[in-house]
């Protein structure tokens, strides 16, 4: 028999749902207006910019971006058309790499200040340092648990 959420659990869940649904849209709106990028496109470019050689195997990039390989492949195709990324293979190695182009790196640099400002305004400025640190611990714990469950379930 299902055990319903108690009032505190219900409050916690409703807060998470509100954040999951409102923050991505707000970030998309800001990034689209200022840089012509979606939040996910910025995330992919940003992740590549942080890697040595600005390259990462597509499967590893999908994992880091919390995306399916199919979704990531679609976005990388768009980024290729825009000249911000390219696909590459390395002789003797399995898998395809996404590589950030110089133009893609410039795009990340251009978009980053607006992104950081939006993150601060939408989330971090409303928290104390202690709350931010606590949220980091909670977020990492929830993310680790979710990853374990999804691996166990084969998702």
PDB file of C-alpha atoms in Angstrom:
ATOM      1  CA  UNK A   1       0.000   0.000   0.000  1.00  0.00           C
ATOM      2  CA  UNK A   2       1.257   3.481  -0.874  1.00  0.00           C
ATOM      3  CA  UNK A   3       2.462   5.625   1.992  1.00  0.00           C
ATOM      4  CA  UNK A   4       1.439   9.202   1.206  1.00  0.00           C
ATOM      5  CA  UNK A   5       3.749  12.147   1.731  1.00  0.00           C
ATOM      6  CA  UNK A   6       3.481  13.740   5.148  1.00  0.00           C
ATOM      7  CA  UNK A   7       3.138  17.557   5.269  1.00  0.00           C
ATOM      8  CA  UNK A   8       6.881  18.215   5.516  1.00  0.00           C
ATOM      9  CA  UNK A   9       7.660  15.780   2.691  1.00  0.00           C
ATOM     10  CA  UNK A  10       4.911  17.416   0.619  1.00  0.00           C
ATOM     11  CA  UNK A  11       6.418  20.892   1.196  1.00  0.00           C
ATOM     12  CA  UNK A  12       9.883  19.636   0.262  1.00  0.00           C
ATOM     13  CA  UNK A  13       8.605  17.937  -2.884  1.00  0.00           C
ATOM     14  CA  UNK A  14       6.568  20.956  -3.994  1.00  0.00           C
ATOM     15  CA  UNK A  15       9.642  23.179  -3.546  1.00  0.00           C
ATOM     16  CA  UNK A  16      11.742  20.828  -5.697  1.00  0.00           C
ATOM     17  CA  UNK A  17       9.057  20.703  -8.398  1.00  0.00           C
ATOM     18  CA  UNK A  18       8.837  24.504  -8.464  1.00  0.00           C
ATOM     19  CA  UNK A  19      12.611  24.794  -8.856  1.00  0.00           C
ATOM     20  CA  UNK A  20      12.797  22.072 -11.522  1.00  0.00           C
ATOM     21  CA  UNK A  21      10.124  23.706 -13.623  1.00  0.00           C
ATOM     22  CA  UNK A  22      10.808  27.420 -13.192  1.00  0.00           C
ATOM     23  CA  UNK A  23      14.599  27.774 -13.133  1.00  0.00           C
ATOM     24  CA  UNK A  24      15.343  26.091 -16.501  1.00  0.00           C
ATOM     25  CA  UNK A  25      12.760  28.259 -18.267  1.00  0.00           C
ATOM     26  CA  UNK A  26      14.074  31.421 -16.664  1.00  0.00           C
ATOM     27  CA  UNK A  27      17.662  30.525 -17.632  1.00  0.00           C
ATOM     28  CA  UNK A  28      16.578  29.640 -21.178  1.00  0.00           C
ATOM     29  CA  UNK A  29      14.789  32.976 -21.550  1.00  0.00           C
ATOM     30  CA  UNK A  30      17.787  34.975 -20.342  1.00  0.00           C
ATOM     31  CA  UNK A  31      20.375  33.044 -22.342  1.00  0.00           C
ATOM     32  CA  UNK A  32      18.265  33.069 -25.519  1.00  0.00           C
ATOM     33  CA  UNK A  33      17.729  36.811 -25.259  1.00  0.00           C
ATOM     34  CA  UNK A  34      21.357  37.671 -24.503  1.00  0.00           C
ATOM     35  CA  UNK A  35      23.373  34.955 -26.270  1.00  0.00           C
ATOM     36  CA  UNK A  36      21.102  32.935 -28.561  1.00  0.00           C
ATOM     37  CA  UNK A  37      21.670  29.765 -26.498  1.00  0.00           C
ATOM     38  CA  UNK A  38      19.446  27.485 -24.502  1.00  0.00           C
ATOM     39  CA  UNK A  39      20.531  26.549 -21.003  1.00  0.00           C
ATOM     40  CA  UNK A  40      21.371  23.027 -22.168  1.00  0.00           C
ATOM     41  CA  UNK A  41      23.445  24.300 -25.110  1.00  0.00           C
ATOM     42  CA  UNK A  42      25.355  26.581 -22.760  1.00  0.00           C
ATOM     43  CA  UNK A  43      25.885  23.671 -20.360  1.00  0.00           C
ATOM     44  CA  UNK A  44      27.340  21.505 -23.141  1.00  0.00           C
ATOM     45  CA  UNK A  45      29.656  24.264 -24.375  1.00  0.00           C
ATOM     46  CA  UNK A  46      30.668  25.060 -20.808  1.00  0.00           C
ATOM     47  CA  UNK A  47      31.460  21.441 -19.974  1.00  0.00           C
ATOM     48  CA  UNK A  48      33.637  21.174 -23.087  1.00  0.00           C
ATOM     49  CA  UNK A  49      35.404  24.424 -22.208  1.00  0.00           C
ATOM     50  CA  UNK A  50      36.478  22.920 -18.873  1.00  0.00           C
ATOM     51  CA  UNK A  51      38.112  19.838 -20.412  1.00  0.00           C
ATOM     52  CA  UNK A  52      41.738  19.473 -21.462  1.00  0.00           C
ATOM     53  CA  UNK A  53      41.864  20.100 -25.195  1.00  0.00           C
ATOM     54  CA  UNK A  54      38.215  21.222 -25.019  1.00  0.00           C
ATOM     55  CA  UNK A  55      37.148  17.706 -25.996  1.00  0.00           C
ATOM     56  CA  UNK A  56      35.183  14.888 -24.422  1.00  0.00           C
ATOM     57  CA  UNK A  57      33.826  11.579 -25.614  1.00  0.00           C
ATOM     58  CA  UNK A  58      30.108  11.961 -26.386  1.00  0.00           C
ATOM     59  CA  UNK A  59      29.073   9.290 -23.880  1.00  0.00           C
ATOM     60  CA  UNK A  60      31.071  11.000 -21.096  1.00  0.00           C
ATOM     61  CA  UNK A  61      29.688  14.395 -22.071  1.00  0.00           C
ATOM     62  CA  UNK A  62      26.141  13.017 -21.970  1.00  0.00           C
ATOM     63  CA  UNK A  63      26.783  11.683 -18.473  1.00  0.00           C
ATOM     64  CA  UNK A  64      28.224  14.990 -17.242  1.00  0.00           C
ATOM     65  CA  UNK A  65      25.356  16.932 -18.826  1.00  0.00           C
ATOM     66  CA  UNK A  66      22.746  14.574 -17.306  1.00  0.00           C
ATOM     67  CA  UNK A  67      21.360  13.903 -20.774  1.00  0.00           C
ATOM     68  CA  UNK A  68      20.611  10.961 -22.991  1.00  0.00           C
ATOM     69  CA  UNK A  69      23.105  10.300 -25.763  1.00  0.00           C
ATOM     70  CA  UNK A  70      20.311  10.975 -28.253  1.00  0.00           C
ATOM     71  CA  UNK A  71      19.539  14.424 -26.819  1.00  0.00           C
ATOM     72  CA  UNK A  72      23.218  15.293 -26.615  1.00  0.00           C
ATOM     73  CA  UNK A  73      23.846  14.156 -30.189  1.00  0.00           C
ATOM     74  CA  UNK A  74      21.007  16.380 -31.423  1.00  0.00           C
ATOM     75  CA  UNK A  75      22.446  19.405 -29.576  1.00  0.00           C
ATOM     76  CA  UNK A  76      25.997  18.707 -30.781  1.00  0.00           C
ATOM     77  CA  UNK A  77      24.641  18.608 -34.357  1.00  0.00           C
ATOM     78  CA  UNK A  78      23.106  22.053 -33.828  1.00  0.00           C
ATOM     79  CA  UNK A  79      26.335  23.358 -32.283  1.00  0.00           C
ATOM     80  CA  UNK A  80      28.247  21.977 -35.289  1.00  0.00           C
ATOM     81  CA  UNK A  81      25.947  23.838 -37.704  1.00  0.00           C
ATOM     82  CA  UNK A  82      26.632  27.042 -35.751  1.00  0.00           C
ATOM     83  CA  UNK A  83      30.405  26.428 -35.862  1.00  0.00           C
ATOM     84  CA  UNK A  84      30.738  26.137 -32.071  1.00  0.00           C
ATOM     85  CA  UNK A  85      31.598  22.421 -31.864  1.00  0.00           C
ATOM     86  CA  UNK A  86      32.669  19.554 -34.072  1.00  0.00           C
ATOM     87  CA  UNK A  87      32.766  15.800 -33.850  1.00  0.00           C
ATOM     88  CA  UNK A  88      36.101  13.996 -33.967  1.00  0.00           C
ATOM     89  CA  UNK A  89      37.342  10.441 -33.858  1.00  0.00           C
ATOM     90  CA  UNK A  90      40.756   9.369 -32.630  1.00  0.00           C
ATOM     91  CA  UNK A  91      42.541   6.541 -34.427  1.00  0.00           C
ATOM     92  CA  UNK A  92      42.701   3.407 -32.323  1.00  0.00           C
ATOM     93  CA  UNK A  93      40.099   4.626 -29.828  1.00  0.00           C
ATOM     94  CA  UNK A  94      36.440   3.826 -29.637  1.00  0.00           C
ATOM     95  CA  UNK A  95      33.782   6.461 -29.612  1.00  0.00           C
ATOM     96  CA  UNK A  96      33.223   9.889 -31.022  1.00  0.00           C
ATOM     97  CA  UNK A  97      34.385  13.074 -29.342  1.00  0.00           C
ATOM     98  CA  UNK A  98      32.723  16.454 -29.165  1.00  0.00           C
ATOM     99  CA  UNK A  99      35.297  19.214 -29.565  1.00  0.00           C
ATOM    100  CA  UNK A 100      34.741  22.857 -28.741  1.00  0.00           C
ATOM    101  CA  UNK A 101      35.874  25.146 -31.561  1.00  0.00           C
ATOM    102  CA  UNK A 102      37.575  28.486 -30.993  1.00  0.00           C
ATOM    103  CA  UNK A 103      34.279  30.154 -31.918  1.00  0.00           C
ATOM    104  CA  UNK A 104      32.481  27.942 -29.397  1.00  0.00           C
ATOM    105  CA  UNK A 105      34.943  28.922 -26.688  1.00  0.00           C
ATOM    106  CA  UNK A 106      34.350  32.586 -27.521  1.00  0.00           C
ATOM    107  CA  UNK A 107      30.595  31.958 -27.254  1.00  0.00           C
ATOM    108  CA  UNK A 108      31.002  30.468 -23.758  1.00  0.00           C
ATOM    109  CA  UNK A 109      33.110  33.432 -22.671  1.00  0.00           C
ATOM    110  CA  UNK A 110      30.486  35.822 -24.088  1.00  0.00           C
ATOM    111  CA  UNK A 111      27.524  34.060 -22.459  1.00  0.00           C
ATOM    112  CA  UNK A 112      29.087  33.223 -19.073  1.00  0.00           C
ATOM    113  CA  UNK A 113      28.663  36.607 -17.328  1.00  0.00           C
ATOM    114  CA  UNK A 114      24.923  36.726 -18.086  1.00  0.00           C
ATOM    115  CA  UNK A 115      24.552  33.117 -17.007  1.00  0.00           C
ATOM    116  CA  UNK A 116      26.336  33.692 -13.698  1.00  0.00           C
ATOM    117  CA  UNK A 117      24.304  36.844 -13.075  1.00  0.00           C
ATOM    118  CA  UNK A 118      21.084  34.904 -13.694  1.00  0.00           C
ATOM    119  CA  UNK A 119      22.122  32.050 -11.380  1.00  0.00           C
ATOM    120  CA  UNK A 120      22.965  34.515  -8.633  1.00  0.00           C
ATOM    121  CA  UNK A 121      19.766  36.534  -9.087  1.00  0.00           C
ATOM    122  CA  UNK A 122      17.431  33.544  -9.401  1.00  0.00           C
ATOM    123  CA  UNK A 123      18.951  31.331  -6.702  1.00  0.00           C
ATOM    124  CA  UNK A 124      22.087  32.203  -4.794  1.00  0.00           C
ATOM    125  CA  UNK A 125      21.389  35.807  -3.803  1.00  0.00           C
ATOM    126  CA  UNK A 126      18.363  34.570  -1.846  1.00  0.00           C
ATOM    127  CA  UNK A 127      20.495  32.355   0.372  1.00  0.00           C
ATOM    128  CA  UNK A 128      23.035  32.865   3.115  1.00  0.00           C
ATOM    129  CA  UNK A 129      26.509  31.325   2.732  1.00  0.00           C
ATOM    130  CA  UNK A 130      25.494  28.592   5.175  1.00  0.00           C
ATOM    131  CA  UNK A 131      22.289  27.848   3.237  1.00  0.00           C
ATOM    132  CA  UNK A 132      24.241  27.716  -0.030  1.00  0.00           C
ATOM    133  CA  UNK A 133      26.719  25.238   1.457  1.00  0.00           C
ATOM    134  CA  UNK A 134      23.846  23.164   2.848  1.00  0.00           C
ATOM    135  CA  UNK A 135      22.065  23.223  -0.513  1.00  0.00           C
ATOM    136  CA  UNK A 136      25.274  22.010  -2.192  1.00  0.00           C
ATOM    137  CA  UNK A 137      25.468  19.027   0.168  1.00  0.00           C
ATOM    138  CA  UNK A 138      21.764  18.220  -0.258  1.00  0.00           C
ATOM    139  CA  UNK A 139      21.939  18.579  -4.041  1.00  0.00           C
ATOM    140  CA  UNK A 140      24.991  16.340  -4.322  1.00  0.00           C
ATOM    141  CA  UNK A 141      23.391  13.735  -2.049  1.00  0.00           C
ATOM    142  CA  UNK A 142      20.161  13.723  -4.055  1.00  0.00           C
ATOM    143  CA  UNK A 143      22.040  13.625  -7.354  1.00  0.00           C
ATOM    144  CA  UNK A 144      24.255  10.716  -6.231  1.00  0.00           C
ATOM    145  CA  UNK A 145      21.203   8.766  -5.054  1.00  0.00           C
ATOM    146  CA  UNK A 146      19.341   9.465  -8.297  1.00  0.00           C
ATOM    147  CA  UNK A 147      22.333   8.304 -10.356  1.00  0.00           C
ATOM    148  CA  UNK A 148      22.599   5.077  -8.351  1.00  0.00           C
ATOM    149  CA  UNK A 149      18.885   4.337  -8.724  1.00  0.00           C
ATOM    150  CA  UNK A 150      18.886   5.063 -12.450  1.00  0.00           C
ATOM    151  CA  UNK A 151      21.891   2.783 -12.980  1.00  0.00           C
ATOM    152  CA  UNK A 152      20.202   0.024 -10.965  1.00  0.00           C
ATOM    153  CA  UNK A 153      16.993   0.458 -12.958  1.00  0.00           C
ATOM    154  CA  UNK A 154      18.885   0.553 -16.262  1.00  0.00           C
ATOM    155  CA  UNK A 155      17.673   4.044 -17.184  1.00  0.00           C
TER     156      UNK A 155
END
